[in-house]
Amino acid sequence: MGSSTIEVEPLASSLGAFIHGVDLSKALSEEQFQDVHDALVDNSVVFFRDQDLTPERQLEFARGFGTPEVHPIVAGSNDHPELIEVLKPAGEGASFGTGWHTDNTFFEKPSMITMLYGIETPPVGGDTMWASMEKAYDHLSDGMKELLDGLVAVHSAKVAFDPRTTAEKYEGKHSLKYTYSDAVTQEVEHPLIRTHDVSGRKSIFVNPMFTIRIKGMTEKESAPILQYLYEFSTQPEFACRFRWEDKSVAMWDNRCTQHYAMNDYVQYRRLMRRVTIGGDKRPV
Ligand code: SIN
């Protein structure tokens, strides 16, 4: 994408781009903010290197895109409840966000954007991958598009945050603090094919972490269709992979992507600061 105030360097052909020439520690001009916004919509995930971001400045920048959310299950920081410090100490096996997913699709209004800042990143490992649900939709056959268009998927955190299988999360054995609430068990409905409110492009909007069935079908009946979509949409051709460095920022568009945090750095500490920005309920 051509732009006067930033340089956009694609990382992979399906999605992902580095943005150069922006200092996020300072307020951006209206024009530069718009260029960053447009690059995010065009590339679905954007990366910045060497950014000095205080918690306050991270929140301020995030607010330009919408309203930062307070997570109903995972505790935020004491000073800024909207900011989650995603810490994995050296030696701890559990890693937050491992498994393909789109953030918070179990919300009535799924998160629109996530912004993650690398504070202490491992020398190797701990990369994050993203996959384009728009590219995946575009590559479905016409017959499959017709079958899926108009279907509604049911989403819930009840498997991912099930206290019976993830008890240690609620028992304070992880570095992140989890609180059980109705948000864990509630079920919400979203169109299985979702249209992006800015770009107008269509995406496959299901993910293996939070989608539990297709509306009007049993879980068993839904499973083969969903499983097919999970495998199809996260194939390497639709994906990119980002190697973190300290002071890197990734911002991704949850309206049209899934992502996967690699759990391959047990011996290293990793500390990230995350904020999600609230989205819309799309028409069903
Ligand atoms: C997440 O799923 O939000 C975490 C991603 C990461 O830590 O790389």
PDB file of C-alpha atoms and ligand atoms in Angstrom:
ATOM      1  CA  MET A   1       0.000   0.000   0.000  1.00  0.00           C
ATOM      2  CA  GLY A   2       1.372   3.438  -0.884  1.00  0.00           C
ATOM      3  CA  SER A   3       1.323   5.986   1.897  1.00  0.00           C
ATOM      4  CA  SER A   4       2.983   9.299   2.534  1.00  0.00           C
ATOM      5  CA  THR A   5       3.675   8.988   6.261  1.00  0.00           C
ATOM      6  CA  ILE A   6       4.665   5.330   6.823  1.00  0.00           C
ATOM      7  CA  GLU A   7       6.524   2.556   5.054  1.00  0.00           C
ATOM      8  CA  VAL A   8       4.720  -0.778   4.859  1.00  0.00           C
ATOM      9  CA  GLU A   9       6.829  -3.881   4.220  1.00  0.00           C
ATOM     10  CA  PRO A  10       4.881  -7.123   3.704  1.00  0.00           C
ATOM     11  CA  LEU A  11       5.988 -10.126   5.770  1.00  0.00           C
ATOM     12  CA  ALA A  12       4.083 -12.827   3.905  1.00  0.00           C
ATOM     13  CA  SER A  13       1.766 -12.946   0.924  1.00  0.00           C
ATOM     14  CA  SER A  14      -1.488 -13.726   2.750  1.00  0.00           C
ATOM     15  CA  LEU A  15      -1.224 -11.303   5.670  1.00  0.00           C
ATOM     16  CA  GLY A  16       1.191  -9.434   7.906  1.00  0.00           C
ATOM     17  CA  ALA A  17       3.359  -6.364   7.337  1.00  0.00           C
ATOM     18  CA  PHE A  18       6.006  -4.366   9.156  1.00  0.00           C
ATOM     19  CA  ILE A  19       5.319  -0.687   9.587  1.00  0.00           C
ATOM     20  CA  HIS A  20       8.424   1.535   9.547  1.00  0.00           C
ATOM     21  CA  GLY A  21       8.788   5.216  10.275  1.00  0.00           C
ATOM     22  CA  VAL A  22       6.423   5.468  13.245  1.00  0.00           C
ATOM     23  CA  ASP A  23       7.289   6.348  16.834  1.00  0.00           C
ATOM     24  CA  LEU A  24       4.428   5.029  18.941  1.00  0.00           C
ATOM     25  CA  SER A  25       5.817   6.639  22.101  1.00  0.00           C
ATOM     26  CA  LYS A  26       4.493   9.993  20.860  1.00  0.00           C
ATOM     27  CA  ALA A  27       1.051  11.072  19.701  1.00  0.00           C
ATOM     28  CA  LEU A  28       0.676  10.400  15.968  1.00  0.00           C
ATOM     29  CA  SER A  29      -0.635  13.028  13.587  1.00  0.00           C
ATOM     30  CA  GLU A  30      -4.173  12.364  12.358  1.00  0.00           C
ATOM     31  CA  GLU A  31      -2.812  11.459   8.947  1.00  0.00           C
ATOM     32  CA  GLN A  32      -0.208   9.055  10.303  1.00  0.00           C
ATOM     33  CA  PHE A  33      -2.739   7.401  12.605  1.00  0.00           C
ATOM     34  CA  GLN A  34      -5.049   6.915   9.610  1.00  0.00           C
ATOM     35  CA  ASP A  35      -2.193   5.375   7.601  1.00  0.00           C
ATOM     36  CA  VAL A  36      -1.463   2.917  10.423  1.00  0.00           C
ATOM     37  CA  HIS A  37      -5.163   2.106  10.720  1.00  0.00           C
ATOM     38  CA  ASP A  38      -5.442   1.519   6.972  1.00  0.00           C
ATOM     39  CA  ALA A  39      -2.310  -0.644   6.937  1.00  0.00           C
ATOM     40  CA  LEU A  40      -3.836  -2.773   9.684  1.00  0.00           C
ATOM     41  CA  VAL A  41      -7.089  -3.202   7.762  1.00  0.00           C
ATOM     42  CA  ASP A  42      -5.159  -3.996   4.548  1.00  0.00           C
ATOM     43  CA  ASN A  43      -2.679  -6.449   6.098  1.00  0.00           C
ATOM     44  CA  SER A  44      -4.724  -7.858   9.027  1.00  0.00           C
ATOM     45  CA  VAL A  45      -1.666  -7.847  11.319  1.00  0.00           C
ATOM     46  CA  VAL A  46       1.058  -5.206  11.543  1.00  0.00           C
ATOM     47  CA  PHE A  47       4.383  -5.160  13.360  1.00  0.00           C
ATOM     48  CA  PHE A  48       6.566  -2.375  14.718  1.00  0.00           C
ATOM     49  CA  ARG A  49      10.125  -2.759  16.015  1.00  0.00           C
ATOM     50  CA  ASP A  50      12.008  -0.748  18.643  1.00  0.00           C
ATOM     51  CA  GLN A  51       9.107   1.011  20.300  1.00  0.00           C
ATOM     52  CA  ASP A  52       9.315   2.535  23.787  1.00  0.00           C
ATOM     53  CA  LEU A  53       5.817   2.110  25.132  1.00  0.00           C
ATOM     54  CA  THR A  54       4.795   2.912  28.670  1.00  0.00           C
ATOM     55  CA  PRO A  55       1.545   1.281  29.830  1.00  0.00           C
ATOM     56  CA  GLU A  56      -0.154   4.679  29.645  1.00  0.00           C
ATOM     57  CA  ARG A  57       1.030   5.355  26.103  1.00  0.00           C
ATOM     58  CA  GLN A  58       0.038   1.854  24.956  1.00  0.00           C
ATOM     59  CA  LEU A  59      -3.473   2.486  26.264  1.00  0.00           C
ATOM     60  CA  GLU A  60      -3.600   5.949  24.744  1.00  0.00           C
ATOM     61  CA  PHE A  61      -2.600   4.623  21.304  1.00  0.00           C
ATOM     62  CA  ALA A  62      -5.090   1.747  21.617  1.00  0.00           C
ATOM     63  CA  ARG A  63      -7.888   4.206  22.437  1.00  0.00           C
ATOM     64  CA  GLY A  64      -7.466   5.738  18.989  1.00  0.00           C
ATOM     65  CA  PHE A  65      -8.971   2.512  17.588  1.00  0.00           C
ATOM     66  CA  GLY A  66     -11.807   2.119  20.077  1.00  0.00           C
ATOM     67  CA  THR A  67     -12.492   1.188  23.672  1.00  0.00           C
ATOM     68  CA  PRO A  68      -9.938  -0.967  25.548  1.00  0.00           C
ATOM     69  CA  GLU A  69     -11.660  -3.931  27.219  1.00  0.00           C
ATOM     70  CA  VAL A  70     -11.340  -5.377  30.703  1.00  0.00           C
ATOM     71  CA  HIS A  71     -11.156  -9.166  30.364  1.00  0.00           C
ATOM     72  CA  PRO A  72     -13.878 -10.873  32.426  1.00  0.00           C
ATOM     73  CA  ILE A  73     -11.746 -13.935  33.266  1.00  0.00           C
ATOM     74  CA  VAL A  74      -8.045 -13.047  32.985  1.00  0.00           C
ATOM     75  CA  ALA A  75      -6.934 -10.371  35.457  1.00  0.00           C
ATOM     76  CA  GLY A  76      -5.480  -7.112  34.187  1.00  0.00           C
ATOM     77  CA  SER A  77      -2.740  -5.127  35.908  1.00  0.00           C
ATOM     78  CA  ASN A  78      -3.561  -3.346  39.171  1.00  0.00           C
ATOM     79  CA  ASP A  79      -2.952   0.117  37.765  1.00  0.00           C
ATOM     80  CA  HIS A  80      -4.600  -0.458  34.394  1.00  0.00           C
ATOM     81  CA  PRO A  81      -7.173  -3.268  34.404  1.00  0.00           C
ATOM     82  CA  GLU A  82      -7.389  -3.128  30.588  1.00  0.00           C
ATOM     83  CA  LEU A  83      -3.733  -4.183  30.283  1.00  0.00           C
ATOM     84  CA  ILE A  84      -2.925  -7.861  30.795  1.00  0.00           C
ATOM     85  CA  GLU A  85       0.685  -8.684  31.606  1.00  0.00           C
ATOM     86  CA  VAL A  86       1.167 -11.961  29.787  1.00  0.00           C
ATOM     87  CA  LEU A  87       4.015 -13.461  31.807  1.00  0.00           C
ATOM     88  CA  LYS A  88       5.531 -16.883  31.363  1.00  0.00           C
ATOM     89  CA  PRO A  89       8.419 -17.353  33.795  1.00  0.00           C
ATOM     90  CA  ALA A  90      11.408 -19.519  32.879  1.00  0.00           C
ATOM     91  CA  GLY A  91      10.585 -23.143  33.641  1.00  0.00           C
ATOM     92  CA  GLU A  92       6.789 -22.758  33.493  1.00  0.00           C
ATOM     93  CA  GLY A  93       5.233 -25.037  30.878  1.00  0.00           C
ATOM     94  CA  ALA A  94       1.893 -23.298  30.352  1.00  0.00           C
ATOM     95  CA  SER A  95       1.837 -20.646  27.668  1.00  0.00           C
ATOM     96  CA  PHE A  96      -1.062 -18.218  27.127  1.00  0.00           C
ATOM     97  CA  GLY A  97      -2.700 -18.305  23.711  1.00  0.00           C
ATOM     98  CA  THR A  98      -1.297 -21.619  22.483  1.00  0.00           C
ATOM     99  CA  GLY A  99      -3.757 -23.140  20.029  1.00  0.00           C
ATOM    100  CA  TRP A 100      -5.343 -21.420  17.040  1.00  0.00           C
ATOM    101  CA  HIS A 101      -7.946 -18.878  18.109  1.00  0.00           C
ATOM    102  CA  THR A 102      -9.445 -15.462  17.585  1.00  0.00           C
ATOM    103  CA  ASP A 103      -9.467 -13.351  20.734  1.00  0.00           C
ATOM    104  CA  ASN A 104     -12.634 -13.310  22.795  1.00  0.00           C
ATOM    105  CA  THR A 105     -15.165 -14.603  20.285  1.00  0.00           C
ATOM    106  CA  PHE A 106     -17.060 -15.782  23.363  1.00  0.00           C
ATOM    107  CA  PHE A 107     -17.959 -12.134  24.008  1.00  0.00           C
ATOM    108  CA  GLU A 108     -21.337 -10.890  22.794  1.00  0.00           C
ATOM    109  CA  LYS A 109     -19.258  -8.279  20.936  1.00  0.00           C
ATOM    110  CA  PRO A 110     -15.995 -10.024  19.983  1.00  0.00           C
ATOM    111  CA  SER A 111     -12.785  -8.036  20.380  1.00  0.00           C
ATOM    112  CA  MET A 112     -11.946  -6.035  17.283  1.00  0.00           C
ATOM    113  CA  ILE A 113      -8.181  -5.541  17.637  1.00  0.00           C
ATOM    114  CA  THR A 114      -5.429  -6.859  19.919  1.00  0.00           C
ATOM    115  CA  MET A 115      -2.194  -4.983  20.571  1.00  0.00           C
ATOM    116  CA  LEU A 116       0.694  -6.935  22.111  1.00  0.00           C
ATOM    117  CA  TYR A 117       3.953  -5.361  23.263  1.00  0.00           C
ATOM    118  CA  GLY A 118       7.086  -7.424  23.864  1.00  0.00           C
ATOM    119  CA  ILE A 119       8.796  -6.396  27.112  1.00  0.00           C
ATOM    120  CA  GLU A 120      11.058  -9.430  27.682  1.00  0.00           C
ATOM    121  CA  THR A 121      11.187 -11.854  24.793  1.00  0.00           C
ATOM    122  CA  PRO A 122      13.102 -15.145  24.611  1.00  0.00           C
ATOM    123  CA  PRO A 123      16.297 -15.350  22.521  1.00  0.00           C
ATOM    124  CA  VAL A 124      14.636 -18.124  20.544  1.00  0.00           C
ATOM    125  CA  GLY A 125      11.084 -19.520  20.568  1.00  0.00           C
ATOM    126  CA  GLY A 126       7.846 -17.871  21.593  1.00  0.00           C
ATOM    127  CA  ASP A 127       7.002 -16.722  18.057  1.00  0.00           C
ATOM    128  CA  THR A 128       3.385 -15.948  17.188  1.00  0.00           C
ATOM    129  CA  MET A 129       1.628 -17.094  14.019  1.00  0.00           C
ATOM    130  CA  TRP A 130      -1.439 -15.588  12.359  1.00  0.00           C
ATOM    131  CA  ALA A 131      -3.692 -16.946   9.620  1.00  0.00           C
ATOM    132  CA  SER A 132      -5.923 -14.967   7.285  1.00  0.00           C
ATOM    133  CA  MET A 133      -9.540 -15.984   7.518  1.00  0.00           C
ATOM    134  CA  GLU A 134     -10.227 -13.784   4.488  1.00  0.00           C
ATOM    135  CA  LYS A 135      -7.755 -15.694   2.308  1.00  0.00           C
ATOM    136  CA  ALA A 136      -9.253 -18.915   3.619  1.00  0.00           C
ATOM    137  CA  TYR A 137     -12.781 -17.760   2.719  1.00  0.00           C
ATOM    138  CA  ASP A 138     -11.646 -16.659  -0.744  1.00  0.00           C
ATOM    139  CA  HIS A 139     -10.216 -20.126  -1.418  1.00  0.00           C
ATOM    140  CA  LEU A 140     -13.375 -22.047  -0.514  1.00  0.00           C
ATOM    141  CA  SER A 141     -15.304 -23.497  -3.441  1.00  0.00           C
ATOM    142  CA  ASP A 142     -18.487 -21.728  -4.486  1.00  0.00           C
ATOM    143  CA  GLY A 143     -20.465 -24.722  -3.241  1.00  0.00           C
ATOM    144  CA  MET A 144     -18.867 -24.532   0.202  1.00  0.00           C
ATOM    145  CA  LYS A 145     -19.367 -20.746   0.380  1.00  0.00           C
ATOM    146  CA  GLU A 146     -23.033 -21.271  -0.430  1.00  0.00           C
ATOM    147  CA  LEU A 147     -23.341 -23.958   2.239  1.00  0.00           C
ATOM    148  CA  LEU A 148     -21.695 -21.805   4.928  1.00  0.00           C
ATOM    149  CA  ASP A 149     -23.208 -18.407   4.102  1.00  0.00           C
ATOM    150  CA  GLY A 150     -26.103 -17.779   6.429  1.00  0.00           C
ATOM    151  CA  LEU A 151     -24.965 -20.314   9.054  1.00  0.00           C
ATOM    152  CA  VAL A 152     -24.521 -19.169  12.630  1.00  0.00           C
ATOM    153  CA  ALA A 153     -21.836 -20.496  15.006  1.00  0.00           C
ATOM    154  CA  VAL A 154     -22.138 -20.753  18.764  1.00  0.00           C
ATOM    155  CA  HIS A 155     -19.105 -19.618  20.782  1.00  0.00           C
ATOM    156  CA  SER A 156     -18.262 -20.063  24.458  1.00  0.00           C
ATOM    157  CA  ALA A 157     -15.254 -20.119  26.781  1.00  0.00           C
ATOM    158  CA  LYS A 158     -16.649 -23.158  28.556  1.00  0.00           C
ATOM    159  CA  VAL A 159     -14.129 -25.586  27.042  1.00  0.00           C
ATOM    160  CA  ALA A 160     -11.049 -23.325  27.018  1.00  0.00           C
ATOM    161  CA  PHE A 161     -11.696 -22.104  30.571  1.00  0.00           C
ATOM    162  CA  ASP A 162     -13.508 -25.186  31.912  1.00  0.00           C
ATOM    163  CA  PRO A 163     -12.668 -25.265  35.649  1.00  0.00           C
ATOM    164  CA  ARG A 164     -12.728 -29.084  35.618  1.00  0.00           C
ATOM    165  CA  THR A 165      -9.947 -29.390  33.040  1.00  0.00           C
ATOM    166  CA  THR A 166      -8.118 -26.126  33.710  1.00  0.00           C
ATOM    167  CA  ALA A 167      -8.458 -26.068  37.518  1.00  0.00           C
ATOM    168  CA  GLU A 168      -4.860 -24.954  38.017  1.00  0.00           C
ATOM    169  CA  LYS A 169      -5.682 -21.681  36.238  1.00  0.00           C
ATOM    170  CA  TYR A 170      -8.220 -20.792  38.911  1.00  0.00           C
ATOM    171  CA  GLU A 171      -6.035 -22.154  41.721  1.00  0.00           C
ATOM    172  CA  GLY A 172      -3.370 -19.501  41.182  1.00  0.00           C
ATOM    173  CA  LYS A 173      -0.780 -21.968  39.864  1.00  0.00           C
ATOM    174  CA  HIS A 174      -0.142 -19.909  36.733  1.00  0.00           C
ATOM    175  CA  SER A 175       1.484 -16.513  36.495  1.00  0.00           C
ATOM    176  CA  LEU A 176      -1.743 -15.135  35.031  1.00  0.00           C
ATOM    177  CA  LYS A 177      -4.661 -14.811  37.453  1.00  0.00           C
ATOM    178  CA  TYR A 178      -8.014 -16.246  36.370  1.00  0.00           C
ATOM    179  CA  THR A 179     -11.435 -15.585  37.894  1.00  0.00           C
ATOM    180  CA  TYR A 180     -14.388 -17.843  37.279  1.00  0.00           C
ATOM    181  CA  SER A 181     -17.598 -16.050  36.268  1.00  0.00           C
ATOM    182  CA  ASP A 182     -20.701 -16.463  34.096  1.00  0.00           C
ATOM    183  CA  ALA A 183     -18.544 -15.273  31.211  1.00  0.00           C
ATOM    184  CA  VAL A 184     -17.030 -18.773  31.157  1.00  0.00           C
ATOM    185  CA  THR A 185     -20.272 -20.607  30.443  1.00  0.00           C
ATOM    186  CA  GLN A 186     -22.339 -18.141  28.448  1.00  0.00           C
ATOM    187  CA  GLU A 187     -23.015 -19.002  24.812  1.00  0.00           C
ATOM    188  CA  VAL A 188     -23.090 -16.341  22.108  1.00  0.00           C
ATOM    189  CA  GLU A 189     -23.894 -16.517  18.409  1.00  0.00           C
ATOM    190  CA  HIS A 190     -21.966 -15.032  15.497  1.00  0.00           C
ATOM    191  CA  PRO A 191     -22.323 -15.462  11.746  1.00  0.00           C
ATOM    192  CA  LEU A 192     -20.060 -18.272  10.555  1.00  0.00           C
ATOM    193  CA  ILE A 193     -19.096 -16.100   7.604  1.00  0.00           C
ATOM    194  CA  ARG A 194     -18.575 -12.571   8.871  1.00  0.00           C
ATOM    195  CA  THR A 195     -18.255  -9.402   6.823  1.00  0.00           C
ATOM    196  CA  HIS A 196     -15.594  -6.907   7.895  1.00  0.00           C
ATOM    197  CA  ASP A 197     -17.246  -3.606   8.788  1.00  0.00           C
ATOM    198  CA  VAL A 198     -14.444  -1.499   7.238  1.00  0.00           C
ATOM    199  CA  SER A 199     -13.123  -3.502   4.281  1.00  0.00           C
ATOM    200  CA  GLY A 200     -16.385  -5.256   3.384  1.00  0.00           C
ATOM    201  CA  ARG A 201     -14.414  -8.487   2.889  1.00  0.00           C
ATOM    202  CA  LYS A 202     -15.795 -11.845   4.074  1.00  0.00           C
ATOM    203  CA  SER A 203     -14.017 -14.145   6.543  1.00  0.00           C
ATOM    204  CA  ILE A 204     -14.497 -17.575   8.043  1.00  0.00           C
ATOM    205  CA  PHE A 205     -15.352 -16.669  11.639  1.00  0.00           C
ATOM    206  CA  VAL A 206     -14.868 -19.849  13.686  1.00  0.00           C
ATOM    207  CA  ASN A 207     -11.935 -21.008  15.814  1.00  0.00           C
ATOM    208  CA  PRO A 208     -11.137 -24.234  17.675  1.00  0.00           C
ATOM    209  CA  MET A 209     -10.693 -22.539  21.057  1.00  0.00           C
ATOM    210  CA  PHE A 210     -14.107 -20.916  21.386  1.00  0.00           C
ATOM    211  CA  THR A 211     -16.484 -22.206  18.696  1.00  0.00           C
ATOM    212  CA  ILE A 212     -18.493 -25.064  20.117  1.00  0.00           C
ATOM    213  CA  ARG A 213     -21.085 -25.903  17.460  1.00  0.00           C
ATOM    214  CA  ILE A 214     -23.102 -24.654  14.530  1.00  0.00           C
ATOM    215  CA  LYS A 215     -26.517 -23.334  15.522  1.00  0.00           C
ATOM    216  CA  GLY A 216     -29.274 -25.851  14.848  1.00  0.00           C
ATOM    217  CA  MET A 217     -26.838 -28.805  14.852  1.00  0.00           C
ATOM    218  CA  THR A 218     -25.492 -30.978  17.646  1.00  0.00           C
ATOM    219  CA  GLU A 219     -21.821 -30.708  18.576  1.00  0.00           C
ATOM    220  CA  LYS A 220     -21.233 -34.089  16.955  1.00  0.00           C
ATOM    221  CA  GLU A 221     -22.914 -33.032  13.720  1.00  0.00           C
ATOM    222  CA  SER A 222     -21.041 -29.713  13.663  1.00  0.00           C
ATOM    223  CA  ALA A 223     -17.635 -31.224  14.411  1.00  0.00           C
ATOM    224  CA  PRO A 224     -16.675 -32.515  10.933  1.00  0.00           C
ATOM    225  CA  ILE A 225     -17.587 -29.210   9.275  1.00  0.00           C
ATOM    226  CA  LEU A 226     -15.802 -27.135  11.918  1.00  0.00           C
ATOM    227  CA  GLN A 227     -12.760 -29.422  11.925  1.00  0.00           C
ATOM    228  CA  TYR A 228     -12.504 -29.090   8.161  1.00  0.00           C
ATOM    229  CA  LEU A 229     -12.671 -25.306   8.419  1.00  0.00           C
ATOM    230  CA  TYR A 230     -10.038 -25.160  11.198  1.00  0.00           C
ATOM    231  CA  GLU A 231      -7.568 -27.221   9.162  1.00  0.00           C
ATOM    232  CA  PHE A 232      -8.353 -25.504   5.881  1.00  0.00           C
ATOM    233  CA  SER A 233      -8.119 -21.975   7.237  1.00  0.00           C
ATOM    234  CA  THR A 234      -4.841 -22.352   9.141  1.00  0.00           C
ATOM    235  CA  GLN A 235      -2.846 -23.959   6.319  1.00  0.00           C
ATOM    236  CA  PRO A 236       0.669 -22.486   5.979  1.00  0.00           C
ATOM    237  CA  GLU A 237      -0.156 -20.637   2.743  1.00  0.00           C
ATOM    238  CA  PHE A 238      -2.652 -18.459   4.622  1.00  0.00           C
ATOM    239  CA  ALA A 239      -0.295 -17.774   7.542  1.00  0.00           C
ATOM    240  CA  CYS A 240       2.639 -15.662   8.674  1.00  0.00           C
ATOM    241  CA  ARG A 241       5.024 -16.055  11.598  1.00  0.00           C
ATOM    242  CA  PHE A 242       6.570 -13.283  13.654  1.00  0.00           C
ATOM    243  CA  ARG A 243       9.781 -13.502  15.619  1.00  0.00           C
ATOM    244  CA  TRP A 244       9.556 -11.294  18.674  1.00  0.00           C
ATOM    245  CA  GLU A 245      12.234  -8.942  19.946  1.00  0.00           C
ATOM    246  CA  ASP A 246      12.111  -6.766  23.030  1.00  0.00           C
ATOM    247  CA  LYS A 247      10.182  -3.562  22.218  1.00  0.00           C
ATOM    248  CA  SER A 248       8.294  -5.111  19.269  1.00  0.00           C
ATOM    249  CA  VAL A 249       4.595  -4.454  18.850  1.00  0.00           C
ATOM    250  CA  ALA A 250       2.071  -6.621  17.005  1.00  0.00           C
ATOM    251  CA  MET A 251      -1.459  -5.410  16.298  1.00  0.00           C
ATOM    252  CA  TRP A 252      -3.951  -7.756  14.757  1.00  0.00           C
ATOM    253  CA  ASP A 253      -7.464  -7.569  13.428  1.00  0.00           C
ATOM    254  CA  ASN A 254      -9.588 -10.193  15.157  1.00  0.00           C
ATOM    255  CA  ARG A 255     -12.375  -9.647  12.621  1.00  0.00           C
ATOM    256  CA  CYS A 256     -10.447 -11.615  10.022  1.00  0.00           C
ATOM    257  CA  THR A 257      -7.587 -13.587  11.626  1.00  0.00           C
ATOM    258  CA  GLN A 258      -6.718 -16.419  13.965  1.00  0.00           C
ATOM    259  CA  HIS A 259      -3.413 -16.589  15.801  1.00  0.00           C
ATOM    260  CA  TYR A 260      -1.295 -19.139  17.659  1.00  0.00           C
ATOM    261  CA  ALA A 261       1.305 -18.445  20.371  1.00  0.00           C
ATOM    262  CA  MET A 262       4.107 -21.017  20.114  1.00  0.00           C
ATOM    263  CA  ASN A 263       4.805 -22.927  23.308  1.00  0.00           C
ATOM    264  CA  ASP A 264       8.433 -23.883  22.625  1.00  0.00           C
ATOM    265  CA  TYR A 265      10.497 -21.833  25.088  1.00  0.00           C
ATOM    266  CA  VAL A 266       9.974 -23.517  28.450  1.00  0.00           C
ATOM    267  CA  GLN A 267      13.483 -22.575  29.645  1.00  0.00           C
ATOM    268  CA  TYR A 268      12.975 -18.865  28.972  1.00  0.00           C
ATOM    269  CA  ARG A 269      10.950 -16.060  30.497  1.00  0.00           C
ATOM    270  CA  ARG A 270       8.609 -14.061  28.266  1.00  0.00           C
ATOM    271  CA  LEU A 271       6.726 -10.937  29.328  1.00  0.00           C
ATOM    272  CA  MET A 272       4.251  -9.190  27.061  1.00  0.00           C
ATOM    273  CA  ARG A 273       1.672  -6.471  27.641  1.00  0.00           C
ATOM    274  CA  ARG A 274      -1.660  -6.947  25.919  1.00  0.00           C
ATOM    275  CA  VAL A 275      -4.730  -4.838  25.330  1.00  0.00           C
ATOM    276  CA  THR A 276      -7.810  -5.730  23.323  1.00  0.00           C
ATOM    277  CA  ILE A 277     -10.115  -3.168  21.752  1.00  0.00           C
ATOM    278  CA  GLY A 278     -13.846  -3.782  21.786  1.00  0.00           C
ATOM    279  CA  GLY A 279     -15.697  -4.678  18.614  1.00  0.00           C
ATOM    280  CA  ASP A 280     -19.212  -4.950  17.264  1.00  0.00           C
ATOM    281  CA  LYS A 281     -21.958  -7.478  17.234  1.00  0.00           C
ATOM    282  CA  ARG A 282     -22.303  -8.193  13.526  1.00  0.00           C
ATOM    283  CA  PRO A 283     -25.743  -8.900  12.134  1.00  0.00           C
ATOM    284  CA  VAL A 284     -26.722 -12.557  12.336  1.00  0.00           C
TER     285      VAL A 284
HETATM  286  C1  SIN B   1      -2.588 -14.116  22.627  1.00  0.00           C
HETATM  287  O1  SIN B   1      -3.171 -15.093  22.217  1.00  0.00           O
HETATM  288  O2  SIN B   1      -3.149 -13.042  22.755  1.00  0.00           O
HETATM  289  C2  SIN B   1      -1.127 -14.199  23.014  1.00  0.00           C
HETATM  290  C3  SIN B   1      -0.248 -14.172  21.825  1.00  0.00           C
HETATM  291  C4  SIN B   1       1.200 -14.260  22.212  1.00  0.00           C
HETATM  292  O3  SIN B   1       1.533 -14.165  23.402  1.00  0.00           O
HETATM  293  O4  SIN B   1       2.032 -14.416  21.330  1.00  0.00           O
END
